[in-house]
PDB file of C-alpha atoms in Angstrom:
ATOM      1  CA  MET K   1     -74.053-119.682 -86.182  1.00 59.00           C
ATOM      2  CA  THR K   2     -73.615-118.721 -82.531  1.00 73.00           C
ATOM      3  CA  ALA K   3     -77.092-118.225 -81.073  1.00 73.00           C
ATOM      4  CA  GLN K   4     -78.352-115.527 -78.773  1.00 75.00           C
ATOM      5  CA  ASN K   5     -78.449-116.407 -75.095  1.00 78.00           C
ATOM      6  CA  SER K   6     -79.604-114.836 -71.855  1.00 81.00           C
ATOM      7  CA  GLN K   7     -76.010-113.928 -70.973  1.00 89.00           C
ATOM      8  CA  THR K   8     -75.606-111.719 -74.062  1.00 97.00           C
ATOM      9  CA  LEU K   9     -75.806-108.010 -73.317  1.00 98.00           C
ATOM     10  CA  ARG K  10     -77.241-106.044 -76.210  1.00 98.00           C
ATOM     11  CA  LEU K  11     -75.777-102.542 -76.150  1.00 98.00           C
ATOM     12  CA  LEU K  12     -77.457 -99.804 -78.140  1.00 98.00           C
ATOM     13  CA  PHE K  13     -74.746 -97.189 -78.602  1.00 98.00           C
ATOM     14  CA  PRO K  14     -75.880 -94.319 -80.888  1.00 98.00           C
ATOM     15  CA  GLN K  15     -72.522 -92.559 -80.726  1.00 98.00           C
ATOM     16  CA  TRP K  16     -71.978 -90.170 -83.603  1.00 98.00           C
ATOM     17  CA  GLN K  17     -69.240 -87.927 -82.239  1.00 98.00           C
ATOM     18  CA  GLY K  18     -66.413 -90.368 -83.029  1.00 98.00           C
ATOM     19  CA  GLY K  19     -67.123 -89.884 -86.716  1.00 97.00           C
ATOM     20  CA  ASP K  20     -68.414 -86.317 -86.308  1.00 97.00           C
ATOM     21  CA  ASN K  21     -71.456 -87.427 -88.271  1.00 96.00           C
ATOM     22  CA  PRO K  22     -74.869 -86.871 -86.636  1.00 96.00           C
ATOM     23  CA  PRO K  23     -76.734 -89.336 -88.917  1.00 96.00           C
ATOM     24  CA  TYR K  24     -75.014 -92.227 -87.119  1.00 98.00           C
ATOM     25  CA  TYR K  25     -77.348 -91.457 -84.199  1.00 98.00           C
ATOM     26  CA  LEU K  26     -80.475 -92.341 -86.182  1.00 97.00           C
ATOM     27  CA  GLY K  27     -78.581 -95.187 -87.839  1.00 98.00           C
ATOM     28  CA  SER K  28     -78.060 -96.861 -84.468  1.00 98.00           C
ATOM     29  CA  LYS K  29     -81.664 -96.273 -83.398  1.00 98.00           C
ATOM     30  CA  LEU K  30     -82.933 -97.878 -86.606  1.00 98.00           C
ATOM     31  CA  LEU K  31     -80.659-100.894 -86.131  1.00 98.00           C
ATOM     32  CA  ALA K  32     -82.228-101.386 -82.700  1.00 97.00           C
ATOM     33  CA  TRP K  33     -85.696-101.247 -84.239  1.00 97.00           C
ATOM     34  CA  LEU K  34     -84.796-103.608 -87.096  1.00 98.00           C
ATOM     35  CA  ALA K  35     -82.953-106.219 -85.031  1.00 98.00           C
ATOM     36  CA  PRO K  36     -84.778-109.320 -83.739  1.00 97.00           C
ATOM     37  CA  PRO K  37     -85.760-109.229 -80.050  1.00 96.00           C
ATOM     38  CA  SER K  38     -82.943-109.873 -77.597  1.00 96.00           C
ATOM     39  CA  ALA K  39     -82.852-112.969 -75.403  1.00 94.00           C
ATOM     40  CA  GLY K  40     -80.805-111.108 -72.801  1.00 96.00           C
ATOM     41  CA  PRO K  41     -80.583-107.666 -71.231  1.00 97.00           C
ATOM     42  CA  VAL K  42     -80.726-104.547 -73.392  1.00 98.00           C
ATOM     43  CA  GLU K  43     -79.084-101.273 -72.395  1.00 98.00           C
ATOM     44  CA  GLU K  44     -78.526 -97.942 -74.124  1.00 98.00           C
ATOM     45  CA  VAL K  45     -75.408 -95.871 -73.613  1.00 98.00           C
ATOM     46  CA  PRO K  46     -76.486 -92.249 -73.011  1.00 98.00           C
ATOM     47  CA  VAL K  47     -75.492 -90.167 -76.032  1.00 98.00           C
ATOM     48  CA  ASP K  48     -76.407 -86.528 -76.582  1.00 96.00           C
ATOM     49  CA  VAL K  49     -78.851 -85.927 -79.415  1.00 96.00           C
ATOM     50  CA  PRO K  50     -77.046 -84.168 -82.280  1.00 96.00           C
ATOM     51  CA  THR K  51     -77.412 -80.400 -82.555  1.00 93.00           C
ATOM     52  CA  ASP K  52     -76.099 -77.740 -84.898  1.00 91.00           C
ATOM     53  CA  THR K  53     -73.276 -76.910 -82.472  1.00 95.00           C
ATOM     54  CA  PRO K  54     -69.928 -78.097 -83.889  1.00 95.00           C
ATOM     55  CA  LEU K  55     -67.846 -80.472 -81.807  1.00 97.00           C
ATOM     56  CA  ALA K  56     -64.770 -78.901 -80.270  1.00 97.00           C
ATOM     57  CA  VAL K  57     -61.320 -80.159 -81.223  1.00 98.00           C
ATOM     58  CA  GLU K  58     -59.547 -80.993 -77.953  1.00 98.00           C
ATOM     59  CA  GLY K  59     -55.935 -82.112 -78.073  1.00 96.00           C
ATOM     60  CA  GLU K  60     -56.124 -82.939 -81.780  1.00 97.00           C
ATOM     61  CA  MET K  61     -59.239 -85.119 -81.252  1.00 98.00           C
ATOM     62  CA  ARG K  62     -62.704 -83.953 -82.186  1.00 98.00           C
ATOM     63  CA  GLY K  63     -65.183 -84.283 -79.315  1.00 98.00           C
ATOM     64  CA  ARG K  64     -62.627 -85.781 -76.941  1.00 98.00           C
ATOM     65  CA  SER K  65     -64.410 -84.915 -73.660  1.00 98.00           C
ATOM     66  CA  VAL K  66     -67.812 -86.201 -74.741  1.00 98.00           C
ATOM     67  CA  LEU K  67     -66.270 -89.375 -76.158  1.00 98.00           C
ATOM     68  CA  LEU K  68     -64.500 -90.062 -72.864  1.00 98.00           C
ATOM     69  CA  LYS K  69     -67.779 -89.562 -71.002  1.00 98.00           C
ATOM     70  CA  GLN K  70     -69.504 -92.073 -73.269  1.00 98.00           C
ATOM     71  CA  ILE K  71     -66.615 -94.537 -72.977  1.00 98.00           C
ATOM     72  CA  GLN K  72     -66.988 -94.465 -69.188  1.00 98.00           C
ATOM     73  CA  ALA K  73     -70.772 -94.818 -69.405  1.00 98.00           C
ATOM     74  CA  ALA K  74     -70.404 -97.884 -71.623  1.00 98.00           C
ATOM     75  CA  ARG K  75     -67.877 -99.382 -69.213  1.00 98.00           C
ATOM     76  CA  ASN K  76     -70.222 -98.836 -66.259  1.00 98.00           C
ATOM     77  CA  ILE K  77     -73.083-100.601 -68.032  1.00 98.00           C
ATOM     78  CA  ILE K  78     -70.944-103.566 -69.031  1.00 98.00           C
ATOM     79  CA  GLU K  79     -69.441-103.945 -65.560  1.00 98.00           C
ATOM     80  CA  HIS K  80     -72.932-103.887 -64.053  1.00 98.00           C
ATOM     81  CA  HIS K  81     -74.075-106.823 -66.208  1.00 97.00           C
ATOM     82  CA  HIS K  82     -70.760-108.700 -66.313  1.00 97.00           C
ATOM     83  CA  PRO K  83     -71.794-110.410 -69.587  1.00 97.00           C
ATOM     84  CA  SER K  84     -70.168-113.405 -71.227  1.00 96.00           C
ATOM     85  CA  SER K  85     -71.004-111.973 -74.655  1.00 98.00           C
ATOM     86  CA  ILE K  86     -71.915-108.551 -76.046  1.00 98.00           C
ATOM     87  CA  ALA K  87     -73.773-107.375 -79.154  1.00 98.00           C
ATOM     88  CA  VAL K  88     -73.373-103.692 -80.062  1.00 98.00           C
ATOM     89  CA  LEU K  89     -75.646-101.693 -82.332  1.00 98.00           C
ATOM     90  CA  GLY K  90     -73.785 -98.482 -83.223  1.00 98.00           C
ATOM     91  CA  GLY K  91     -73.066 -95.714 -83.965  1.00 97.00           C
ATOM     92  CA  ASP K  92     -69.617 -94.980 -85.325  1.00 98.00           C
ATOM     93  CA  CYS K  93     -66.796 -97.527 -85.169  1.00 98.00           C
ATOM     94  CA  LEU K  94     -65.472 -96.328 -81.817  1.00 98.00           C
ATOM     95  CA  VAL K  95     -68.412 -98.126 -80.163  1.00 98.00           C
ATOM     96  CA  SER K  96     -66.348-101.354 -80.256  1.00 99.00           C
ATOM     97  CA  LEU K  97     -63.607 -99.970 -78.007  1.00 99.00           C
ATOM     98  CA  VAL K  98     -65.081-100.708 -74.587  1.00 98.00           C
ATOM     99  CA  PRO K  99     -66.989-103.935 -75.380  1.00 98.00           C
ATOM    100  CA  PHE K 100     -63.986-105.539 -77.085  1.00 99.00           C
ATOM    101  CA  SER K 101     -61.694-104.353 -74.307  1.00 98.00           C
ATOM    102  CA  TRP K 102     -64.018-106.014 -71.783  1.00 98.00           C
ATOM    103  CA  LEU K 103     -63.983-109.253 -73.781  1.00 98.00           C
ATOM    104  CA  SER K 104     -60.186-109.133 -73.934  1.00 98.00           C
ATOM    105  CA  GLU K 105     -60.067-108.891 -70.148  1.00 98.00           C
ATOM    106  CA  ARG K 106     -62.474-111.813 -69.810  1.00 98.00           C
ATOM    107  CA  TYR K 107     -60.991-114.195 -72.396  1.00 98.00           C
ATOM    108  CA  GLY K 108     -57.356-113.075 -72.646  1.00 97.00           C
ATOM    109  CA  HIS K 109     -55.267-114.689 -75.383  1.00 97.00           C
ATOM    110  CA  LYS K 110     -58.204-116.952 -76.304  1.00 98.00           C
ATOM    111  CA  LEU K 111     -60.018-113.981 -77.890  1.00 98.00           C
ATOM    112  CA  GLY K 112     -59.625-113.237 -81.572  1.00 98.00           C
ATOM    113  CA  VAL K 113     -60.922-110.125 -83.332  1.00 98.00           C
ATOM    114  CA  LEU K 114     -62.256-110.326 -86.871  1.00 98.00           C
ATOM    115  CA  TRP K 115     -62.395-106.726 -88.122  1.00 99.00           C
ATOM    116  CA  ILE K 116     -64.623-106.660 -91.217  1.00 98.00           C
ATOM    117  CA  ASP K 117     -63.933-103.247 -92.672  1.00 98.00           C
ATOM    118  CA  THR K 118     -62.611-101.484 -95.735  1.00 98.00           C
ATOM    119  CA  HIS K 119     -60.351 -99.477 -93.394  1.00 98.00           C
ATOM    120  CA  PRO K 120     -58.070-100.747 -90.614  1.00 98.00           C
ATOM    121  CA  ASP K 121     -58.969 -98.007 -88.078  1.00 98.00           C
ATOM    122  CA  VAL K 122     -55.395 -97.761 -86.789  1.00 98.00           C
ATOM    123  CA  GLN K 123     -54.799 -94.028 -87.239  1.00 98.00           C
ATOM    124  CA  THR K 124     -54.054 -91.573 -84.422  1.00 97.00           C
ATOM    125  CA  PRO K 125     -55.049 -87.925 -83.917  1.00 97.00           C
ATOM    126  CA  LYS K 126     -51.864 -86.895 -85.725  1.00 96.00           C
ATOM    127  CA  GLN K 127     -53.247 -88.411 -88.936  1.00 96.00           C
ATOM    128  CA  TYR K 128     -56.970 -87.767 -88.452  1.00 96.00           C
ATOM    129  CA  MET K 129     -58.987 -85.966 -85.788  1.00 97.00           C
ATOM    130  CA  ASN K 130     -62.035 -88.273 -85.787  1.00 98.00           C
ATOM    131  CA  ALA K 131     -61.601 -91.080 -83.267  1.00 98.00           C
ATOM    132  CA  HIS K 132     -63.646 -93.697 -85.117  1.00 98.00           C
ATOM    133  CA  ALA K 133     -60.530 -94.218 -87.247  1.00 98.00           C
ATOM    134  CA  HIS K 134     -58.405 -94.923 -84.135  1.00 98.00           C
ATOM    135  CA  VAL K 135     -60.308 -97.773 -82.496  1.00 98.00           C
ATOM    136  CA  LEU K 136     -58.499-100.931 -83.641  1.00 98.00           C
ATOM    137  CA  GLY K 137     -55.120 -99.311 -83.025  1.00 98.00           C
ATOM    138  CA  ALA K 138     -56.230 -98.494 -79.474  1.00 98.00           C
ATOM    139  CA  LEU K 139     -57.445-102.055 -78.895  1.00 98.00           C
ATOM    140  CA  LEU K 140     -53.955-103.182 -79.894  1.00 98.00           C
ATOM    141  CA  GLY K 141     -52.505-100.761 -77.321  1.00 98.00           C
ATOM    142  CA  HIS K 142     -51.343 -98.053 -79.738  1.00 98.00           C
ATOM    143  CA  GLY K 143     -52.459 -94.480 -80.219  1.00 98.00           C
ATOM    144  CA  ASP K 144     -53.941 -91.752 -78.093  1.00 98.00           C
ATOM    145  CA  PRO K 145     -53.529 -92.373 -74.330  1.00 98.00           C
ATOM    146  CA  ASP K 146     -57.140 -91.453 -73.574  1.00 98.00           C
ATOM    147  CA  LEU K 147     -58.229 -94.364 -75.774  1.00 98.00           C
ATOM    148  CA  THR K 148     -55.521 -96.868 -74.860  1.00 98.00           C
ATOM    149  CA  ASN K 149     -56.204 -96.229 -71.158  1.00 98.00           C
ATOM    150  CA  ALA K 150     -59.644 -97.737 -71.772  1.00 98.00           C
ATOM    151  CA  VAL K 151     -57.983-101.003 -72.833  1.00 98.00           C
ATOM    152  CA  ALA K 152     -56.679-102.777 -69.736  1.00 98.00           C
ATOM    153  CA  LYS K 153     -55.534-105.847 -71.699  1.00 98.00           C
ATOM    154  CA  PRO K 154     -54.464-104.960 -75.258  1.00 98.00           C
ATOM    155  CA  ILE K 155     -55.261-107.535 -77.910  1.00 98.00           C
ATOM    156  CA  PRO K 156     -52.160-109.158 -79.485  1.00 98.00           C
ATOM    157  CA  ALA K 157     -51.732-108.330 -83.163  1.00 98.00           C
ATOM    158  CA  LYS K 158     -51.533-112.050 -83.981  1.00 98.00           C
ATOM    159  CA  ASN K 159     -55.106-112.392 -82.710  1.00 98.00           C
ATOM    160  CA  VAL K 160     -56.476-109.847 -85.201  1.00 98.00           C
ATOM    161  CA  MET K 161     -57.626-110.308 -88.788  1.00 98.00           C
ATOM    162  CA  ILE K 162     -58.864-107.457 -91.015  1.00 98.00           C
ATOM    163  CA  ALA K 163     -61.173-108.707 -93.756  1.00 98.00           C
ATOM    164  CA  GLY K 164     -62.451-106.663 -96.695  1.00 98.00           C
ATOM    165  CA  ILE K 165     -59.589-104.171 -96.584  1.00 98.00           C
ATOM    166  CA  HIS K 166     -58.027-102.770 -99.747  1.00 98.00           C
ATOM    167  CA  ASP K 167     -55.873 -99.794-100.719  1.00 97.00           C
ATOM    168  CA  PRO K 168     -54.922 -98.663 -97.197  1.00 97.00           C
ATOM    169  CA  LEU K 169     -53.411 -95.214 -96.736  1.00 96.00           C
ATOM    170  CA  PRO K 170     -49.596 -95.100 -96.405  1.00 97.00           C
ATOM    171  CA  PHE K 171     -49.657 -94.766 -92.593  1.00 97.00           C
ATOM    172  CA  GLU K 172     -52.142 -97.632 -92.339  1.00 98.00           C
ATOM    173  CA  ALA K 173     -50.136 -99.894 -94.650  1.00 98.00           C
ATOM    174  CA  GLN K 174     -46.976 -99.230 -92.628  1.00 98.00           C
ATOM    175  CA  PHE K 175     -48.787 -99.930 -89.339  1.00 98.00           C
ATOM    176  CA  ILE K 176     -50.124-103.227 -90.706  1.00 98.00           C
ATOM    177  CA  ALA K 177     -46.648-104.242 -91.859  1.00 98.00           C
ATOM    178  CA  ASP K 178     -44.902-103.139 -88.668  1.00 98.00           C
ATOM    179  CA  HIS K 179     -47.303-105.059 -86.425  1.00 98.00           C
ATOM    180  CA  GLY K 180     -47.762-108.111 -88.594  1.00 97.00           C
ATOM    181  CA  LEU K 181     -51.512-107.751 -88.853  1.00 98.00           C
ATOM    182  CA  ARG K 182     -53.104-110.334 -91.106  1.00 98.00           C
ATOM    183  CA  THR K 183     -55.522-109.213 -93.810  1.00 98.00           C
ATOM    184  CA  CYS K 184     -57.952-110.661 -96.312  1.00 98.00           C
ATOM    185  CA  SER K 185     -58.859-108.698 -99.444  1.00 98.00           C
ATOM    186  CA  PRO K 186     -62.404-108.370-100.806  1.00 98.00           C
ATOM    187  CA  GLN K 187     -61.622-110.808-103.614  1.00 98.00           C
ATOM    188  CA  GLN K 188     -60.192-113.312-101.138  1.00 98.00           C
ATOM    189  CA  VAL K 189     -63.358-112.976 -99.043  1.00 98.00           C
ATOM    190  CA  ARG K 190     -65.471-113.756-102.105  1.00 98.00           C
ATOM    191  CA  ASP K 191     -63.215-116.695-102.962  1.00 98.00           C
ATOM    192  CA  GLY K 192     -63.792-118.358 -99.592  1.00 97.00           C
ATOM    193  CA  ALA K 193     -61.728-116.258 -97.175  1.00 98.00           C
ATOM    194  CA  GLN K 194     -58.908-118.773 -96.925  1.00 98.00           C
ATOM    195  CA  PRO K 195     -56.582-116.286 -95.165  1.00 98.00           C
ATOM    196  CA  VAL K 196     -59.188-115.927 -92.419  1.00 98.00           C
ATOM    197  CA  MET K 197     -59.617-119.660 -92.008  1.00 97.00           C
ATOM    198  CA  ASP K 198     -55.837-120.181 -91.969  1.00 97.00           C
ATOM    199  CA  TRP K 199     -55.535-117.496 -89.287  1.00 98.00           C
ATOM    200  CA  LEU K 200     -58.062-119.291 -87.109  1.00 97.00           C
ATOM    201  CA  LYS K 201     -56.283-122.636 -87.512  1.00 94.00           C
ATOM    202  CA  ASP K 202     -52.808-121.187 -86.901  1.00 92.00           C
ATOM    203  CA  SER K 203     -53.799-119.402 -83.704  1.00 92.00           C
ATOM    204  CA  GLU K 204     -54.742-120.255 -80.132  1.00 92.00           C
ATOM    205  CA  ILE K 205     -58.037-118.419 -80.566  1.00 97.00           C
ATOM    206  CA  GLU K 206     -61.075-120.068 -78.988  1.00 97.00           C
ATOM    207  CA  VAL K 207     -63.658-117.269 -79.160  1.00 98.00           C
ATOM    208  CA  LEU K 208     -64.248-114.370 -81.546  1.00 98.00           C
ATOM    209  CA  ALA K 209     -65.342-110.758 -81.411  1.00 98.00           C
ATOM    210  CA  ILE K 210     -66.544-109.568 -84.824  1.00 98.00           C
ATOM    211  CA  HIS K 211     -66.638-105.895 -85.782  1.00 99.00           C
ATOM    212  CA  LEU K 212     -68.704-105.213 -88.906  1.00 98.00           C
ATOM    213  CA  ASP K 213     -68.342-101.732 -90.348  1.00 98.00           C
ATOM    214  CA  LEU K 214     -71.064-101.461 -92.970  1.00 98.00           C
ATOM    215  CA  ASP K 215     -68.625 -99.380 -95.039  1.00 98.00           C
ATOM    216  CA  VAL K 216     -67.162-102.701 -96.152  1.00 98.00           C
ATOM    217  CA  LEU K 217     -70.216-103.018 -98.422  1.00 98.00           C
ATOM    218  CA  ASP K 218     -70.326-101.726-101.980  1.00 98.00           C
ATOM    219  CA  PRO K 219     -72.095 -98.321-101.886  1.00 97.00           C
ATOM    220  CA  HIS K 220     -73.538 -98.969-105.338  1.00 95.00           C
ATOM    221  CA  ASN K 221     -75.510-101.912-103.973  1.00 97.00           C
ATOM    222  CA  PHE K 222     -76.160-100.971-100.328  1.00 97.00           C
ATOM    223  CA  ARG K 223     -77.215 -97.378 -99.972  1.00 96.00           C
ATOM    224  CA  SER K 224     -77.234 -96.744 -96.218  1.00 97.00           C
ATOM    225  CA  LEU K 225     -73.528 -95.891 -96.108  1.00 97.00           C
ATOM    226  CA  LEU K 226     -71.455 -92.752 -95.806  1.00 95.00           C
ATOM    227  CA  PHE K 227     -70.073 -93.277 -99.297  1.00 96.00           C
ATOM    228  CA  ALA K 228     -73.585 -93.515-100.765  1.00 96.00           C
ATOM    229  CA  ARG K 229     -74.545 -90.003 -99.686  1.00 95.00           C
ATOM    230  CA  PRO K 230     -77.031 -88.627-102.226  1.00 94.00           C
ATOM    231  CA  GLY K 231     -75.456 -86.123-104.575  1.00 93.00           C
ATOM    232  CA  ARG K 232     -71.910 -86.859-103.464  1.00 93.00           C
ATOM    233  CA  GLY K 233     -68.989 -85.782-105.593  1.00 91.00           C
ATOM    234  CA  LYS K 234     -66.349 -88.241-106.730  1.00 88.00           C
ATOM    235  CA  HIS K 235     -63.663 -86.842-104.430  1.00 91.00           C
ATOM    236  CA  ASP K 236     -65.832 -85.795-101.474  1.00 91.00           C
ATOM    237  CA  PHE K 237     -64.341 -88.373 -99.102  1.00 92.00           C
ATOM    238  CA  GLY K 238     -60.665 -87.810 -99.754  1.00 87.00           C
ATOM    239  CA  ASP K 239     -60.351 -90.749-102.143  1.00 88.00           C
ATOM    240  CA  VAL K 240     -60.105 -93.287 -99.316  1.00 94.00           C
ATOM    241  CA  ALA K 241     -61.033 -96.882-100.061  1.00 96.00           C
ATOM    242  CA  GLU K 242     -64.721 -97.708-100.487  1.00 97.00           C
ATOM    243  CA  GLY K 243     -66.358-101.060 -99.878  1.00 98.00           C
ATOM    244  CA  LYS K 244     -66.373-103.830-102.461  1.00 98.00           C
ATOM    245  CA  LEU K 245     -68.373-106.578-100.745  1.00 98.00           C
ATOM    246  CA  ASN K 246     -72.071-107.363-100.702  1.00 98.00           C
ATOM    247  CA  ILE K 247     -74.273-108.621 -97.882  1.00 98.00           C
ATOM    248  CA  PRO K 248     -74.126-112.291 -99.029  1.00 98.00           C
ATOM    249  CA  ASP K 249     -70.294-112.110 -99.038  1.00 98.00           C
ATOM    250  CA  VAL K 250     -70.246-110.838 -95.461  1.00 98.00           C
ATOM    251  CA  LEU K 251     -72.822-113.341 -94.238  1.00 98.00           C
ATOM    252  CA  LYS K 252     -70.930-116.221 -95.839  1.00 98.00           C
ATOM    253  CA  LEU K 253     -67.695-115.099 -94.157  1.00 98.00           C
ATOM    254  CA  ILE K 254     -69.336-114.838 -90.740  1.00 98.00           C
ATOM    255  CA  GLN K 255     -71.082-118.171 -91.150  1.00 97.00           C
ATOM    256  CA  GLU K 256     -67.766-119.801 -92.057  1.00 97.00           C
ATOM    257  CA  VAL K 257     -65.910-118.492 -89.008  1.00 98.00           C
ATOM    258  CA  THR K 258     -68.755-119.369 -86.661  1.00 96.00           C
ATOM    259  CA  THR K 259     -68.489-122.998 -87.679  1.00 95.00           C
ATOM    260  CA  GLU K 260     -64.969-122.895 -86.227  1.00 95.00           C
ATOM    261  CA  LYS K 261     -65.225-120.596 -83.188  1.00 97.00           C
ATOM    262  CA  GLU K 262     -67.812-119.310 -80.741  1.00 97.00           C
ATOM    263  CA  VAL K 263     -68.729-115.647 -81.216  1.00 98.00           C
ATOM    264  CA  VAL K 264     -68.765-113.643 -77.977  1.00 98.00           C
ATOM    265  CA  GLY K 265     -68.781-110.150 -79.490  1.00 98.00           C
ATOM    266  CA  MET K 266     -70.658-108.661 -82.442  1.00 98.00           C
ATOM    267  CA  THR K 267     -70.677-105.000 -83.455  1.00 98.00           C
ATOM    268  CA  ILE K 268     -72.514-103.394 -86.344  1.00 98.00           C
ATOM    269  CA  ALA K 269     -71.318 -99.855 -86.990  1.00 98.00           C
ATOM    270  CA  GLU K 270     -71.601 -96.888 -89.333  1.00 98.00           C
ATOM    271  CA  HIS K 271     -75.183 -97.300 -90.527  1.00 98.00           C
ATOM    272  CA  MET K 272     -76.077 -94.171 -92.499  1.00 97.00           C
ATOM    273  CA  PRO K 273     -79.783 -94.368 -93.481  1.00 97.00           C
ATOM    274  CA  TRP K 274     -79.951 -91.512 -95.974  1.00 97.00           C
ATOM    275  CA  ASP K 275     -83.518 -92.103 -97.176  1.00 96.00           C
ATOM    276  CA  ALA K 276     -84.849 -92.332 -93.622  1.00 96.00           C
ATOM    277  CA  LEU K 277     -82.964 -89.159 -92.681  1.00 95.00           C
ATOM    278  CA  ASN K 278     -84.350 -87.228 -95.630  1.00 95.00           C
ATOM    279  CA  LEU K 279     -87.847 -88.530 -94.939  1.00 96.00           C
ATOM    280  CA  GLN K 280     -87.500 -87.552 -91.275  1.00 95.00           C
ATOM    281  CA  GLU K 281     -86.635 -83.996 -92.308  1.00 94.00           C
ATOM    282  CA  MET K 282     -89.614 -83.901 -94.684  1.00 96.00           C
ATOM    283  CA  LEU K 283     -91.997 -85.104 -91.962  1.00 97.00           C
ATOM    284  CA  LYS K 284     -90.887 -82.242 -89.720  1.00 95.00           C
ATOM    285  CA  GLN K 285     -92.152 -79.790 -92.320  1.00 96.00           C
ATOM    286  CA  LEU K 286     -95.513 -81.347 -93.189  1.00 97.00           C
ATOM    287  CA  PRO K 287     -98.807 -79.875 -91.906  1.00 97.00           C
ATOM    288  CA  LEU K 288    -100.469 -81.739 -89.025  1.00 97.00           C
ATOM    289  CA  ILE K 289     -97.299 -83.860 -88.613  1.00 97.00           C
ATOM    290  CA  GLY K 290     -94.371 -81.511 -88.256  1.00 93.00           C
ATOM    291  CA  GLY K 291     -93.694 -78.918 -85.618  1.00 77.00           C
TER     292      GLY K 291
END
């Protein structure tokens, strides 16, 4: 396992606007509280506290202007520290855009991206207005110009592996086929993730950036996920794929790849702590505690 070091920038990025889901804000804050102390610098990207005001749809993207402001703020922080490695505690999945772009500039074709996610995140505003579903496509150099402009050195498709994916939407499946993206199903992950290990051996990759969307986990077993929302209906999320892995599966996969390559990027995204959110709302209404 790649250890922490003093050159690792830990970036707290409580962005919620990319998924238009305010609970991601608290999810990021709780990750920062739960994580072990950092051996290197810690910075927080300024993100507006959620309010009841809906995000505006600007040019088919929800919250475009605020997202661009936060993208620039993240870039400024990273450039100030000039880190050799970055750990990101998000926030929605778009939080990986700037850190992984920075790592691509630093390491070039030596950088590989292991995208651990039930979804490939390669859509554009024409398919879906929420930018957290656009991030991997933008890192590859495809999609909305405001996002791709943040990626000075797009990551080659051959340097990307999506693990934990299943049942992609038609647009996503076509994008994966057209660009030759390699994938590893949940069952293959459980069986030892041989497609991932073959990808590492076949490539010129020397270092890895790992994006972990917690949605890759089974919502029946890990409850702090969008798909585990209390009282949800069966079709509330448009029947998109839901996670099938468990924490030991993900840890085993990451431990396997880190025996082969050094990890220089690590994102955890889409933490949705429903019980903490409901308790927070209850505390606000209690005598002597609430407002």
